[in-house]
CSV table of C-alpha atoms in Angstrom, one decimal:
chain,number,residue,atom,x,y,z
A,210,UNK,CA,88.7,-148.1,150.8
A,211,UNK,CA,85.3,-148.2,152.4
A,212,UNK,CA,84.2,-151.3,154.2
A,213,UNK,CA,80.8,-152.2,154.1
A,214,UNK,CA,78.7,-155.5,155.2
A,215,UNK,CA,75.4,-156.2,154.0
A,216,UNK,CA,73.0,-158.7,154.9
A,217,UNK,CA,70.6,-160.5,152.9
A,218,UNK,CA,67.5,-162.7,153.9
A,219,UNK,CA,66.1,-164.9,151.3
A,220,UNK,CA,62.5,-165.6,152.1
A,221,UNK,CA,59.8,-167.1,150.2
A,222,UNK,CA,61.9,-168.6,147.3
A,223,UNK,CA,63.2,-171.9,146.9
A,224,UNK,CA,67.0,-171.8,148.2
A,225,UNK,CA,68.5,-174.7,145.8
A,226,UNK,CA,67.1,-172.8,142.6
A,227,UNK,CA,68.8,-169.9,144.5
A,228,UNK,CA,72.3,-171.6,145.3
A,229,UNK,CA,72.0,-173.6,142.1
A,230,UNK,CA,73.5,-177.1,142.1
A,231,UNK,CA,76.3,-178.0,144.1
A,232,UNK,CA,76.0,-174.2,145.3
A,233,UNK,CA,77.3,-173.5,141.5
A,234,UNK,CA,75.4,-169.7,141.5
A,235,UNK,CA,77.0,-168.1,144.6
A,236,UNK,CA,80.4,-169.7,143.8
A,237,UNK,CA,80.9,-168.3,140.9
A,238,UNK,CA,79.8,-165.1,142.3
A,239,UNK,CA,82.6,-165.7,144.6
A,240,UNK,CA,85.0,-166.1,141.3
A,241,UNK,CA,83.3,-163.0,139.8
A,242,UNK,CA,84.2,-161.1,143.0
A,243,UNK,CA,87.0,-162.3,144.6
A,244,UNK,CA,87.6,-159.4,146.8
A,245,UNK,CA,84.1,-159.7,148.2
A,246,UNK,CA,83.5,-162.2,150.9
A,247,UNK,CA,80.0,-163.8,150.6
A,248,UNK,CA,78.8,-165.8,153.4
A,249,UNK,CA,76.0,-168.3,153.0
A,250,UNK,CA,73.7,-169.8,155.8
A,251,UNK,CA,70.4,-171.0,154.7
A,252,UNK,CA,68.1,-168.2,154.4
A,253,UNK,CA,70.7,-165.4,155.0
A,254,UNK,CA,73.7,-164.6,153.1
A,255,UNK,CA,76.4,-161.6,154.6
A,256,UNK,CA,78.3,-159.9,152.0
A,257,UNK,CA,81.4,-158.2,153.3
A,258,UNK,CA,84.2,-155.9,151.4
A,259,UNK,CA,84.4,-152.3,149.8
A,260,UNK,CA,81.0,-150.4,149.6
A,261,UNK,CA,80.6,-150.2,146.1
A,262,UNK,CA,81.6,-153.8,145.3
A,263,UNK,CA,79.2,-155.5,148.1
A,264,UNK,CA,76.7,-153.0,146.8
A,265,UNK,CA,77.1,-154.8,143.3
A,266,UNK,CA,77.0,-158.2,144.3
A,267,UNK,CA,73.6,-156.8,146.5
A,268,UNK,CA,72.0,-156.0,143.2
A,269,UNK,CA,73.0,-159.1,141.6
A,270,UNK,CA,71.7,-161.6,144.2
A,271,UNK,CA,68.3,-159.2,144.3
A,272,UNK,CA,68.1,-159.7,140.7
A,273,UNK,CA,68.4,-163.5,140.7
A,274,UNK,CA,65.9,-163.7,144.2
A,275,UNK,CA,62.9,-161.7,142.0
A,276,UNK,CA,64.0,-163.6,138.9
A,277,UNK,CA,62.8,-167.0,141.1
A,278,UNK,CA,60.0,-165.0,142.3
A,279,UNK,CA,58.6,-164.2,139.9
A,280,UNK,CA,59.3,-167.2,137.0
A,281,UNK,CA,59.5,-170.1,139.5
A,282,UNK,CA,63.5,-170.5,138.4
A,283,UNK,CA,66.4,-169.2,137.7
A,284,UNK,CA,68.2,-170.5,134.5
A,285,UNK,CA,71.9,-170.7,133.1
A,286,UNK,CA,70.8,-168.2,131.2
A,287,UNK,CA,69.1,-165.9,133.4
A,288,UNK,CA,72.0,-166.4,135.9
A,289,UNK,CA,74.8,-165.8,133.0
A,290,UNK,CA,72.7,-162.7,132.1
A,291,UNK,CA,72.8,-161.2,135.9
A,292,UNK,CA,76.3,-162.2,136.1
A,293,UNK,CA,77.3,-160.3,132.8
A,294,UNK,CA,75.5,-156.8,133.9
A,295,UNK,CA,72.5,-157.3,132.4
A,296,UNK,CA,68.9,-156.8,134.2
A,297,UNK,CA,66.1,-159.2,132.7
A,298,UNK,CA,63.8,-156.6,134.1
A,299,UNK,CA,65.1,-153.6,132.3
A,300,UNK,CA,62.4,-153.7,129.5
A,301,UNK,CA,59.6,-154.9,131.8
A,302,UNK,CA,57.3,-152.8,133.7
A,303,UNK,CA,56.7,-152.7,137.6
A,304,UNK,CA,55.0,-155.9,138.6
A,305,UNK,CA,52.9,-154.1,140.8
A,306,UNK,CA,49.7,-155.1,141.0
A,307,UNK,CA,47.6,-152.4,140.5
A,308,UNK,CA,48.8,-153.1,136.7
A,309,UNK,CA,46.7,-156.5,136.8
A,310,UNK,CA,44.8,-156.6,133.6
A,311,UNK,CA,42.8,-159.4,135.1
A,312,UNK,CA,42.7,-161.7,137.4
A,313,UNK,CA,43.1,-165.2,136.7
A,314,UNK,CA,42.5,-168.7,137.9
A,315,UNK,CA,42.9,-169.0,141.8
A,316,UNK,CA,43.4,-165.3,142.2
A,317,UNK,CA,46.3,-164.8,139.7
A,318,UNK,CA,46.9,-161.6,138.5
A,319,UNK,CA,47.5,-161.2,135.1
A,320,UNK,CA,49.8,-158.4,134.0
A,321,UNK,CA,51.4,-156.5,130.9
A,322,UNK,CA,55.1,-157.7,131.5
A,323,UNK,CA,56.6,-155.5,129.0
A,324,UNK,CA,56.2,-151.7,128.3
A,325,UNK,CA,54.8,-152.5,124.8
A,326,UNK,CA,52.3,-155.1,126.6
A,327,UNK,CA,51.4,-152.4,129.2
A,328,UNK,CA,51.0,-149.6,125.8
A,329,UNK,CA,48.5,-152.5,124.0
A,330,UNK,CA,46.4,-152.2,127.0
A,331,UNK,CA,46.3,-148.9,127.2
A,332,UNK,CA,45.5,-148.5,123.3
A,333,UNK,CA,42.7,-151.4,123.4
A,334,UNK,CA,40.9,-149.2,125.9
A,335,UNK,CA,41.1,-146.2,124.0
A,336,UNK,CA,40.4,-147.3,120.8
A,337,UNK,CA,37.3,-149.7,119.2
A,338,UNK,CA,39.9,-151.6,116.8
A,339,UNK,CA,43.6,-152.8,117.6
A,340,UNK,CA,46.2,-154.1,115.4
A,341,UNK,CA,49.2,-155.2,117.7
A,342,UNK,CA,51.9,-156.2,114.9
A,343,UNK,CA,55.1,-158.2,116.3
A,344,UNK,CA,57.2,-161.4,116.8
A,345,UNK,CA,56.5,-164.9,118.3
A,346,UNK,CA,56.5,-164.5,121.4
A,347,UNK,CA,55.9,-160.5,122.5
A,348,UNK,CA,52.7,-161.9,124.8
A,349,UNK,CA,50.3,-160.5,121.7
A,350,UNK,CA,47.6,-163.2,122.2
A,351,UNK,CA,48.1,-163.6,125.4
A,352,UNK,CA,47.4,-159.9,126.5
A,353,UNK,CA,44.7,-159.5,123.9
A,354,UNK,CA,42.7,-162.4,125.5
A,355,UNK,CA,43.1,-160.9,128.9
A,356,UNK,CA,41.5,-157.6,127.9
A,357,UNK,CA,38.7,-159.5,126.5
A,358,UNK,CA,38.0,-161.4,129.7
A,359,UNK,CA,38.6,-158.2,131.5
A,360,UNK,CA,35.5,-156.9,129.4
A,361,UNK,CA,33.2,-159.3,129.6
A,362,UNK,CA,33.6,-159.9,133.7
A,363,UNK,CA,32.7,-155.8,134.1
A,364,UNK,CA,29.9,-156.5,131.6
A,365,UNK,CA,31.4,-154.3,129.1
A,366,UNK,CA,30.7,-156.8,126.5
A,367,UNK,CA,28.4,-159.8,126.6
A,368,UNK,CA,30.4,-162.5,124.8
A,369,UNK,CA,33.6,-163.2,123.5
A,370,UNK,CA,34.6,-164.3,119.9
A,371,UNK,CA,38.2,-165.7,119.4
A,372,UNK,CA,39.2,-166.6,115.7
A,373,UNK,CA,42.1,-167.5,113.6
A,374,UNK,CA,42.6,-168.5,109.7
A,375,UNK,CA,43.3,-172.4,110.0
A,376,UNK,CA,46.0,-172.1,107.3
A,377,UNK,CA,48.6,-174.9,106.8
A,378,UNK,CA,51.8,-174.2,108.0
A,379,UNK,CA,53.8,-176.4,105.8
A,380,UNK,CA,51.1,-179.3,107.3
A,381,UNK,CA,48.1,-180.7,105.2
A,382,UNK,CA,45.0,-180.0,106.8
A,383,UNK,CA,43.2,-182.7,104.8
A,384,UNK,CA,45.6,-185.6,106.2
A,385,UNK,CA,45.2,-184.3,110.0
A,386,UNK,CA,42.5,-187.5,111.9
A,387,UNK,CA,39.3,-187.3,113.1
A,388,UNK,CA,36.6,-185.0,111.8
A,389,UNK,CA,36.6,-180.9,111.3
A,390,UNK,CA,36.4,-179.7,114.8
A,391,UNK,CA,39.5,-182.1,115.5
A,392,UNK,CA,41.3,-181.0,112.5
A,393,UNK,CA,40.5,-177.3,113.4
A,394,UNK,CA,40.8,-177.5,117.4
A,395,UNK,CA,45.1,-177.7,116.9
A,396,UNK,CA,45.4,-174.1,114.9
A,397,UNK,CA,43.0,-172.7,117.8
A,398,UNK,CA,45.0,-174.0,120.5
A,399,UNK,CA,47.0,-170.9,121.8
A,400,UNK,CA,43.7,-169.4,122.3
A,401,UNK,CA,42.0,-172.5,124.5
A,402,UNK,CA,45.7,-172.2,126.6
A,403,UNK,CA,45.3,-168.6,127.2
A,404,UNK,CA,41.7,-168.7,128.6
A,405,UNK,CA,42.9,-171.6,130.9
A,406,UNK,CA,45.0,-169.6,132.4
A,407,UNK,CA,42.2,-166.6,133.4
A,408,UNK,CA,39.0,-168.8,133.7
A,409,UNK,CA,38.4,-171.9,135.8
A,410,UNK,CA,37.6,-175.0,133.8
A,411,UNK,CA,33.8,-175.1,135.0
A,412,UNK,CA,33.5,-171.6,134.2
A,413,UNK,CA,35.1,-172.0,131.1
A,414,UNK,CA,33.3,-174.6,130.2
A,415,UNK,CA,29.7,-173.3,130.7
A,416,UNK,CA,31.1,-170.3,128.8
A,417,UNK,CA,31.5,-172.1,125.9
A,418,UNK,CA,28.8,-174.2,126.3
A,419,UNK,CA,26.6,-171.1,126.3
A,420,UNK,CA,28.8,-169.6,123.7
A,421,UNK,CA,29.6,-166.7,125.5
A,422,UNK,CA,32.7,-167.8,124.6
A,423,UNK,CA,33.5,-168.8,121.0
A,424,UNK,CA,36.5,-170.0,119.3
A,425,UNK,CA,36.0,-170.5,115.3
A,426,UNK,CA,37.8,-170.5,112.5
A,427,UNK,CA,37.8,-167.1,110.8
A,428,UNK,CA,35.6,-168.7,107.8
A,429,UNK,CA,33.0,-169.2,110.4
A,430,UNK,CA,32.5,-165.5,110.6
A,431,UNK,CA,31.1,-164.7,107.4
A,432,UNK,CA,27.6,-163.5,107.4
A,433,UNK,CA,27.4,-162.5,110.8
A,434,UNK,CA,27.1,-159.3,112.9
A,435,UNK,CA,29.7,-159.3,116.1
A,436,UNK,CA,28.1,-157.4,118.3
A,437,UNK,CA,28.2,-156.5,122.1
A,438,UNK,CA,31.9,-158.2,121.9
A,439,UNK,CA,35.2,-158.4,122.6
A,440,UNK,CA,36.5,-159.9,118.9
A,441,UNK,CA,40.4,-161.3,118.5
A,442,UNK,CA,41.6,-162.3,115.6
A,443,UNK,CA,44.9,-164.0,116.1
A,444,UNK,CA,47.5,-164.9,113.1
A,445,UNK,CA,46.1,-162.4,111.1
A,446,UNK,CA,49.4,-162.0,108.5
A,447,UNK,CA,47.7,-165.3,107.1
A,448,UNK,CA,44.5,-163.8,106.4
A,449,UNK,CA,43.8,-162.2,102.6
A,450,UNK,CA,43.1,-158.8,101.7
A,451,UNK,CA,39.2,-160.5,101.2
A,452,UNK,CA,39.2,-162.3,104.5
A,453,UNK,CA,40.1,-159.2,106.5
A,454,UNK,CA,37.9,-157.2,104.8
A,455,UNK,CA,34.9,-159.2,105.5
A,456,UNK,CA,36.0,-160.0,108.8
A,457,UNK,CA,36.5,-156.3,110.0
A,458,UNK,CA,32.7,-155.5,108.7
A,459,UNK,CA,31.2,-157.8,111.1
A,460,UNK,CA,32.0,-155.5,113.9
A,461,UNK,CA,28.7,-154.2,115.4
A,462,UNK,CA,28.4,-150.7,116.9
A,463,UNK,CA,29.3,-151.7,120.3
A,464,UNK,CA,32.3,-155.0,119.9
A,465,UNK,CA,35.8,-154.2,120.8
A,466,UNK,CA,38.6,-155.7,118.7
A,467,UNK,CA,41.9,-156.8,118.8
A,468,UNK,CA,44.1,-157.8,115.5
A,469,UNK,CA,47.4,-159.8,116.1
A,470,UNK,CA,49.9,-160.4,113.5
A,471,UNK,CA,53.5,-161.2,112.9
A,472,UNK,CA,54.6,-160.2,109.3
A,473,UNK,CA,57.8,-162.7,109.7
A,474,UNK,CA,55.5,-165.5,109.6
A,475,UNK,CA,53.1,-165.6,106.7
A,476,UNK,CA,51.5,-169.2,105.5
A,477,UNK,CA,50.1,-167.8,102.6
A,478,UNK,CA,50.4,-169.9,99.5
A,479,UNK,CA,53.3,-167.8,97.1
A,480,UNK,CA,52.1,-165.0,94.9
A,481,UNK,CA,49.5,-164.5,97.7
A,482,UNK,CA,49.9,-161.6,99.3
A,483,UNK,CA,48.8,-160.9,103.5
A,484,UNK,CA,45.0,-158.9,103.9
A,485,UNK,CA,47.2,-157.9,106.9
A,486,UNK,CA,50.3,-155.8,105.4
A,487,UNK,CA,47.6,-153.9,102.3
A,488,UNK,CA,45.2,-153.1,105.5
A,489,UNK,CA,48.1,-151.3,107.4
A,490,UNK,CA,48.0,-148.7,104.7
A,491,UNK,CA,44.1,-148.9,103.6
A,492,UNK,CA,43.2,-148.4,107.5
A,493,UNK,CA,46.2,-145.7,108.4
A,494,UNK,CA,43.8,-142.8,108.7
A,495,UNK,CA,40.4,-143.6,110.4
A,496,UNK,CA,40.4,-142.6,113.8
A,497,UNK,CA,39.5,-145.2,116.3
A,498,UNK,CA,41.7,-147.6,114.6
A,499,UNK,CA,45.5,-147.9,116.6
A,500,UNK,CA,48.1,-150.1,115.6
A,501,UNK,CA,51.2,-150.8,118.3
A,502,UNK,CA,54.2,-152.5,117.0
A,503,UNK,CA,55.9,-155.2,119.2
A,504,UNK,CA,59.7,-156.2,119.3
A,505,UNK,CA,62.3,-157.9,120.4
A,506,UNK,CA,62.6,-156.6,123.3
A,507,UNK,CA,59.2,-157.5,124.0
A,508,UNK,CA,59.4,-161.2,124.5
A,509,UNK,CA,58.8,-163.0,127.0
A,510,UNK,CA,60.0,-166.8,126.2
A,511,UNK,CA,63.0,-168.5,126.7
A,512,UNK,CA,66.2,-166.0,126.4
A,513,UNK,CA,67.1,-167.2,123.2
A,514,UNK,CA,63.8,-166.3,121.5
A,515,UNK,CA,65.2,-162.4,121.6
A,516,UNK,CA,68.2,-163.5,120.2
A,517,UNK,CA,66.6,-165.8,117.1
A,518,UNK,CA,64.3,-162.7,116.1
A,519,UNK,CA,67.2,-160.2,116.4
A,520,UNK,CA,69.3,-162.5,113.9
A,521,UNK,CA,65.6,-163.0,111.5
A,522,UNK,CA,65.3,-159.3,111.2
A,523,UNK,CA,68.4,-158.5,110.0
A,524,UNK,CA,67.5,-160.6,106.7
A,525,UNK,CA,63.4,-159.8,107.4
A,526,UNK,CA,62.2,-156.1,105.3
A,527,UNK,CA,61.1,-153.7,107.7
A,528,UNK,CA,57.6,-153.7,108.7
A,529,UNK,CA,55.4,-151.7,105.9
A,530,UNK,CA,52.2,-149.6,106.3
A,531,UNK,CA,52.0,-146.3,107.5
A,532,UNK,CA,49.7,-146.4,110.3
A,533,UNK,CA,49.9,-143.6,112.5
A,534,UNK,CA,51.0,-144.8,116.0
């Protein structure tokens, strides 16, 4: 057997997230590895036994350190993940900086976390019109809003336009208080979240004020020409086949756009089939257009989000269209 002792320093992270409660992480690391001797002191923990087994528990405690790092916490979850062998990080790309798309509020760099976040950024660049397909939770808005403010802040474009269809999901529109913007203001909501994380309110607010920045309902588009601007249309598997046609003809010869779908959640009245799912084969040809499709493994929400959509697709068709990726 070869001995090995290994010391760790914990700096810059919050050491009771670290321990957990009642030092419950490291001791059942202990249990886990009971022919490993971990000892904790504050900031530093020594790790003493055979090489490949201290090496182990290295990678494990390295794992939960960035996992606090980098979300602020380390759940049950999370920790009963790390202790099982698996690496939240394995589908996520380098947090690096140089990957920022943007940078947000207070200097906050805002970065693809997923390979398939880092691909949608590199297809939204190379191409005038995007369709990123996918689950709840894959980061689809999200990262399509950070391109946008990218654009606009090295003048590529002068304005931004975000838009969704305010269709009722299961709720009545009609029966919500207050007048239309209030009615309307709740099915735009992810959007307003997203650019408060990337612009400061003040900012943000002379934006809009200006209407540099826009949010609408998709109905407000029609009759307009979208130029010189970063376009997202968000929700867009609850558009119809009418709706997306006349929403992708207001594109003027220099606007960017982004189209964000999930086909596993589609508000449509029955017998009304998604604009979305008809344009993924009417569209499949024209170059310029890209489509990237988002999983699973691309979300970034609570743990169990991964799981709930892997159980859904196994009762969900697969995705149709035959877009070219």
């Amino acid at each position: 057997m070869s001995l090995s002792e290994v010391v760790l320093l914990l700096e810059d992270v919050d050491l009771v997230a670290f321990y957990g409660q009642n030092d419950h992480n490291i001791n059942a690391l202990r249990k886990s590895y009971p022919d490993v001797t971990l000892t904790s002191r504050g900031g530093m923990i020594k790790i003493n036994g055979d090489k490949k087994r201290v090496q182990e528990v290295k990678r494990k405690l390295e794992l939960m350190l960035k996992t606090i790092q980098q979300f602020g916490r380390l759940s049950k979850g999370n920790f009963k993940d790390i202790l099982s062998g698996e690496n939240p990080f394995s589908s996520k790309v380098k947090t690096d900086t140089k990957n920022a798309i943007v940078y947000g509020r207070n200097g906050k760099p805002i970065m693809p976390r997923t390979k398939n976040q880092k691909k949608m950024v590199d297809l939204s660049e190379q191409n005038d019109i995007l369709f990123a397909i996918g689950p709840a939770g894959t980061g689809k808005t999200y990262t399509a809003v950070a391109m946008a403010v990218k654009a606009l802040k090295l003048g590529i474009v002068s304005r931004i336009i975000l838009t969704r269809p305010a269709v009722e999901a299961g709720e009545n529109l009609g029966y919500l208080p207050g007048d239309l913007k209030d009615k309307i203001d709740p099915y735009l909501r992810p959007l307003y979240d997203a650019l408060d994380d990337m612009i400061h309110p003040e900012k943000l607010a002379q934006y809009m004020q200006s209407r540099v920045i826009e949010v609408a309902p998709l109905a407000f588009m029609r009759g307009r020409t979208l130029d010189h601007a970063f376009i997202i249309l968000d929700e867009a598997q609850n558009t119809t086949e009418t709706q997306l046609k006349m929403f992708l003809t207001r594109l003027g010869p220099s606007a960017k756009c982004i189209i964000t779908g999930d086909l596993s959640q589609i508000d449509l009245p029955r017998r009304q089939q998604s604009g979305l799912i008809k344009s993924l084969d009417i569209l499949s040809d024209i170059e310029g257009i890209a489509l990237l499709k988002l999983n699973a493994s691309d979300v970034v929400r609570h743990r169990l989000v991964k799981q709930i959509i892997e159980a859904y697709d196994k009762y969900t068709p697969p995705l149709k269209g035959t877009f070219k990726e």
